[in-house]
Amino acid sequence: MYSAAEEAQGATETMAWYAYCIAERSAFPELARHRRPMPLPNVTGLFGNQTFLFPAADLTVIVSEHLPEDTARLAGPEASAACREHANVIATAFKRSTVLPFRFATTFQDDDALRRSVRSNQRHFMANVERLRGKAEMHLKVLVDDVSNEAREQGSVSAAAGQQYLAQMRETASRQRERQSKARALTLQMNRMFLPLEEEITCKRMDSGKMLIDIAHLVDKSTVERYQNKYSTATKELKDLAMQLSGPWPPYHFVQRETRTHA
């Protein structure tokens, strides 16, 4: 026999759900005697909607009600604020549990679709939870001078012809290799300095003519303070680099994504 709260939640059987993340059911003792979604107190989701813990075997999915009009709102002017709200819910859950974040705007049409998705990916989700338990992501942004002057290169190409054009193309390719070499050397230096468990790196050229190297490091939560101390040392030793640190964050860059969805 269900409690009054469970009976009230039974009305949500055909409700569409917006999904934030998967978490460990054991991290939420209040789920011990519940088989249906139950409210997650003091955690507000997108557009002010109540969040729920949706139990699924040894896991729970943190969700909120997804109304028909919310789909358009996720793609409209409110999208930026919604993205921040999405991240805030995940960050709150991360304080209590290992989390596997869903991509922004992941929805399921009803309870059955959500259950099928978790069931079909159960082994994959559990492997991710085991691998990421007790770990966090630190995020480094490093801004460095580029090795090439794009504006000068483009001007030379437009004025050149024949052999001059080919020579300019070779020079451009050479500078691109220099740029890649410089980025590799710097990321290797960061790896040796911070000793992460894993890393994800992207590099792009800014309009300012500088290179922005985005580095995500996976670390044990117990070593976050040590990591922050290493960052303080790095900013003093590498004064020619503009560096910015944020975290600890949920491990967004380190969740393996090979999943099947049933939206």
Protein backbone atom coordinates (compact mmCIF):
# COMPACT_ATOMS: atom_id res chain seq x y z
CA MET A 1 0.00 0.00 0.00
CA TYR A 2 1.45 3.36 -1.01
CA SER A 3 1.70 6.36 1.29
CA ALA A 4 -0.30 9.51 0.61
CA ALA A 5 2.80 11.14 -0.85
CA GLU A 6 3.35 8.22 -3.21
CA GLU A 7 -0.28 8.24 -4.26
CA ALA A 8 -0.02 11.94 -5.05
CA GLN A 9 3.12 11.29 -7.05
CA GLY A 10 1.30 8.55 -8.93
CA ALA A 11 -0.46 11.30 -10.84
CA THR A 12 2.89 12.03 -12.53
CA GLU A 13 2.97 8.68 -14.38
CA THR A 14 2.38 10.35 -17.75
CA MET A 15 4.49 13.41 -16.98
CA ALA A 16 7.36 14.33 -19.28
CA TRP A 17 10.68 14.72 -17.48
CA TYR A 18 13.66 17.03 -17.88
CA ALA A 19 16.81 15.14 -16.79
CA TYR A 20 19.81 16.74 -15.04
CA CYS A 21 22.02 13.87 -13.96
CA ILE A 22 22.29 10.31 -12.72
CA ALA A 23 23.38 9.84 -9.11
CA GLU A 24 23.90 7.01 -6.64
CA ARG A 25 20.67 5.97 -4.98
CA SER A 26 22.55 5.14 -1.77
CA ALA A 27 23.51 8.82 -1.42
CA PHE A 28 19.84 9.66 -0.81
CA PRO A 29 18.62 7.60 2.18
CA GLU A 30 15.14 9.10 1.78
CA LEU A 31 14.70 6.81 -1.25
CA ALA A 32 15.10 3.63 0.80
CA ARG A 33 11.36 2.99 1.01
CA HIS A 34 10.25 4.71 -2.18
CA ARG A 35 9.78 3.23 -5.62
CA ARG A 36 8.26 6.29 -7.25
CA PRO A 37 9.62 9.81 -7.87
CA MET A 38 9.82 11.92 -4.75
CA PRO A 39 10.55 15.64 -4.38
CA LEU A 40 14.13 16.73 -3.76
CA PRO A 41 13.70 19.42 -1.08
CA ASN A 42 15.16 22.90 -1.49
CA VAL A 43 16.42 22.27 -5.04
CA THR A 44 14.67 24.23 -7.79
CA GLY A 45 15.04 23.18 -11.41
CA LEU A 46 14.54 24.93 -14.73
CA PHE A 47 11.92 27.67 -14.86
CA GLY A 48 11.26 27.30 -11.13
CA ASN A 49 10.05 23.69 -11.45
CA GLN A 50 10.33 21.29 -8.51
CA THR A 51 13.08 18.68 -8.82
CA PHE A 52 12.49 14.99 -8.10
CA LEU A 53 14.54 11.90 -7.31
CA PHE A 54 13.51 9.22 -9.80
CA PRO A 55 14.68 5.82 -8.42
CA ALA A 56 16.02 3.25 -10.89
CA ALA A 57 17.63 0.14 -9.35
CA ASP A 58 20.92 1.24 -7.68
CA LEU A 59 20.76 4.64 -9.35
CA THR A 60 18.53 7.68 -9.19
CA VAL A 61 17.87 10.24 -11.89
CA ILE A 62 17.40 13.86 -10.84
CA VAL A 63 14.58 15.31 -12.91
CA SER A 64 11.95 18.05 -12.99
CA GLU A 65 8.61 18.29 -14.72
CA HIS A 66 8.90 19.17 -18.41
CA LEU A 67 5.89 21.04 -19.75
CA PRO A 68 5.06 21.22 -23.49
CA GLU A 69 5.91 24.93 -23.63
CA ASP A 70 9.33 24.33 -22.01
CA THR A 71 10.78 22.89 -25.24
CA ALA A 72 10.50 26.27 -26.99
CA ARG A 73 11.86 28.06 -23.91
CA LEU A 74 14.99 25.89 -23.96
CA ALA A 75 15.80 27.15 -27.47
CA GLY A 76 14.75 30.77 -26.91
CA PRO A 77 16.06 33.82 -25.01
CA GLU A 78 15.80 31.95 -21.70
CA ALA A 79 18.27 29.27 -22.80
CA SER A 80 21.34 30.87 -21.17
CA ALA A 81 19.64 31.19 -17.78
CA ALA A 82 18.25 27.66 -18.13
CA CYS A 83 21.75 26.32 -18.83
CA ARG A 84 22.99 27.88 -15.58
CA GLU A 85 20.02 26.40 -13.68
CA HIS A 86 20.82 23.00 -15.21
CA ALA A 87 24.41 23.26 -13.96
CA ASN A 88 23.30 24.44 -10.51
CA VAL A 89 21.10 21.37 -9.97
CA ILE A 90 23.98 19.07 -10.98
CA ALA A 91 26.42 20.94 -8.70
CA THR A 92 24.00 20.57 -5.77
CA ALA A 93 23.67 16.81 -6.36
CA PHE A 94 27.48 16.55 -6.68
CA LYS A 95 27.80 17.63 -3.04
CA ARG A 96 26.10 14.37 -2.02
CA SER A 97 26.94 11.86 -4.73
CA THR A 98 28.95 10.86 -7.75
CA VAL A 99 27.01 12.30 -10.69
CA LEU A 100 26.82 11.61 -14.42
CA PRO A 101 25.54 14.84 -15.98
CA PHE A 102 23.08 14.72 -18.85
CA ARG A 103 23.53 17.10 -21.74
CA PHE A 104 21.51 20.31 -21.51
CA ALA A 105 17.94 19.88 -22.81
CA THR A 106 17.76 16.09 -22.33
CA THR A 107 14.12 15.09 -21.86
CA PHE A 108 12.02 11.91 -21.61
CA GLN A 109 8.40 11.75 -22.67
CA ASP A 110 7.22 9.75 -19.64
CA ASP A 111 8.21 7.43 -16.79
CA ASP A 112 8.52 4.39 -19.06
CA ALA A 113 10.89 6.15 -21.46
CA LEU A 114 13.13 7.18 -18.57
CA ARG A 115 13.10 3.71 -17.01
CA ARG A 116 13.91 2.05 -20.35
CA SER A 117 16.84 4.38 -20.91
CA VAL A 118 18.33 3.68 -17.49
CA ARG A 119 17.70 -0.06 -17.82
CA SER A 120 19.29 -0.34 -21.27
CA ASN A 121 22.36 1.63 -20.13
CA GLN A 122 22.56 0.28 -16.57
CA ARG A 123 25.93 -1.45 -16.96
CA HIS A 124 27.45 1.56 -18.69
CA PHE A 125 26.16 3.99 -16.04
CA MET A 126 27.39 1.84 -13.17
CA ALA A 127 30.86 1.55 -14.74
CA ASN A 128 31.01 5.34 -15.03
CA VAL A 129 29.90 5.80 -11.43
CA GLU A 130 32.57 3.38 -10.20
CA ARG A 131 35.26 5.07 -12.29
CA LEU A 132 34.35 8.61 -11.20
CA ARG A 133 33.48 8.00 -7.54
CA GLY A 134 35.40 10.40 -5.30
CA LYS A 135 36.72 12.42 -8.25
CA ALA A 136 36.20 15.97 -9.48
CA GLU A 137 37.05 18.11 -12.47
CA MET A 138 39.36 21.13 -12.32
CA HIS A 139 39.27 23.53 -15.25
CA LEU A 140 42.28 25.55 -16.43
CA LYS A 141 42.17 28.24 -19.10
CA VAL A 142 45.56 29.35 -20.41
CA LEU A 143 45.90 32.32 -22.77
CA VAL A 144 49.20 32.53 -24.68
CA ASP A 145 50.62 34.57 -27.54
CA ASP A 146 50.11 32.93 -30.93
CA VAL A 147 53.12 32.23 -33.13
CA SER A 148 51.53 33.66 -36.27
CA ASN A 149 49.98 36.88 -37.44
CA GLU A 150 46.82 35.83 -39.26
CA ALA A 151 46.02 39.27 -40.59
CA ARG A 152 49.46 39.64 -42.17
CA GLU A 153 49.24 36.13 -43.63
CA GLN A 154 45.86 36.78 -45.22
CA GLY A 155 47.02 40.08 -46.68
CA SER A 156 50.09 38.46 -48.19
CA VAL A 157 48.05 35.66 -49.72
CA SER A 158 45.63 38.05 -51.42
CA ALA A 159 48.51 39.96 -53.03
CA ALA A 160 50.62 36.98 -53.97
CA ALA A 161 50.54 34.79 -57.07
CA GLY A 162 52.26 31.69 -58.44
CA GLN A 163 55.39 30.72 -56.57
CA GLN A 164 54.90 33.48 -54.00
CA TYR A 165 51.48 32.07 -53.20
CA LEU A 166 52.88 28.55 -52.74
CA ALA A 167 55.68 29.90 -50.56
CA GLN A 168 53.13 31.73 -48.43
CA MET A 169 51.08 28.56 -48.08
CA ARG A 170 54.15 26.66 -46.91
CA GLU A 171 54.87 29.40 -44.38
CA THR A 172 51.28 29.27 -43.13
CA ALA A 173 51.49 25.48 -42.74
CA SER A 174 54.80 25.86 -40.92
CA ARG A 175 53.31 28.36 -38.48
CA GLN A 176 50.34 26.09 -37.91
CA ARG A 177 52.75 23.30 -36.97
CA GLU A 178 54.56 25.73 -34.64
CA ARG A 179 51.24 26.65 -33.05
CA GLN A 180 50.37 22.99 -32.48
CA SER A 181 53.85 22.26 -31.16
CA LYS A 182 53.65 25.15 -28.71
CA ALA A 183 50.22 24.00 -27.48
CA ARG A 184 51.46 20.42 -27.03
CA ALA A 185 54.53 21.57 -25.10
CA LEU A 186 52.44 23.76 -22.82
CA THR A 187 49.84 21.09 -22.09
CA LEU A 188 52.61 18.59 -21.36
CA GLN A 189 54.10 21.12 -18.94
CA MET A 190 50.67 21.53 -17.26
CA ASN A 191 50.30 17.75 -17.02
CA ARG A 192 53.68 17.35 -15.34
CA MET A 193 52.92 20.20 -12.97
CA PHE A 194 49.42 19.13 -11.88
CA LEU A 195 49.61 15.32 -12.36
CA PRO A 196 45.91 14.74 -13.14
CA LEU A 197 44.33 11.29 -13.38
CA GLU A 198 42.98 12.16 -16.82
CA GLU A 199 42.85 15.25 -19.02
CA GLU A 200 40.81 16.70 -21.87
CA ILE A 201 42.28 19.56 -23.92
CA THR A 202 41.01 21.93 -26.60
CA CYS A 203 42.88 24.76 -28.29
CA LYS A 204 41.52 27.61 -30.39
CA ARG A 205 42.77 30.87 -31.82
CA MET A 206 41.11 34.01 -30.47
CA ASP A 207 40.20 37.14 -32.43
CA SER A 208 42.81 38.93 -30.33
CA GLY A 209 45.50 36.85 -32.02
CA LYS A 210 46.18 34.74 -28.93
CA MET A 211 45.68 31.01 -28.33
CA LEU A 212 43.21 29.85 -25.68
CA ILE A 213 44.05 26.40 -24.30
CA ASP A 214 41.17 24.84 -22.36
CA ILE A 215 42.34 22.09 -20.01
CA ALA A 216 40.05 19.85 -17.96
CA HIS A 217 41.82 17.75 -15.32
CA LEU A 218 40.25 14.84 -13.44
CA VAL A 219 41.53 14.65 -9.86
CA ASP A 220 40.67 12.95 -6.57
CA LYS A 221 38.49 15.20 -4.42
CA SER A 222 40.96 14.71 -1.58
CA THR A 223 43.69 16.41 -3.65
CA VAL A 224 41.76 19.54 -4.67
CA GLU A 225 43.52 21.75 -2.12
CA ARG A 226 46.91 20.46 -3.27
CA TYR A 227 45.91 21.16 -6.87
CA GLN A 228 44.92 24.74 -5.95
CA ASN A 229 48.27 25.23 -4.24
CA LYS A 230 50.06 24.01 -7.37
CA TYR A 231 48.05 26.53 -9.38
CA SER A 232 49.20 29.34 -7.09
CA THR A 233 52.79 28.24 -7.62
CA ALA A 234 52.30 28.01 -11.39
CA THR A 235 50.97 31.57 -11.67
CA LYS A 236 54.14 32.82 -9.96
CA GLU A 237 56.51 30.71 -12.06
CA LEU A 238 54.81 31.21 -15.43
CA LYS A 239 54.27 34.95 -15.37
CA ASP A 240 54.18 35.16 -19.18
CA LEU A 241 50.93 33.13 -19.22
CA ALA A 242 47.45 34.36 -18.37
CA MET A 243 45.86 31.53 -16.38
CA GLN A 244 42.42 31.06 -14.85
CA LEU A 245 41.31 28.20 -12.58
CA SER A 246 37.81 27.05 -11.66
CA GLY A 247 36.44 24.03 -9.83
CA PRO A 248 36.00 21.56 -8.34
CA TRP A 249 33.20 20.68 -10.76
CA PRO A 250 31.23 17.55 -11.55
CA PRO A 251 33.25 15.52 -14.10
CA TYR A 252 31.52 16.83 -17.24
CA HIS A 253 34.41 16.09 -19.59
CA PHE A 254 35.05 12.58 -18.30
CA VAL A 255 31.67 10.88 -18.57
CA GLN A 256 31.73 8.32 -21.35
CA ARG A 257 28.70 9.06 -23.53
CA GLU A 258 27.96 5.80 -25.35
CA THR A 259 24.33 5.57 -24.27
CA ARG A 260 20.98 4.80 -25.85
CA THR A 261 18.11 7.15 -25.11
CA HIS A 262 14.37 6.59 -25.21
CA ALA A 263 12.99 10.10 -25.31
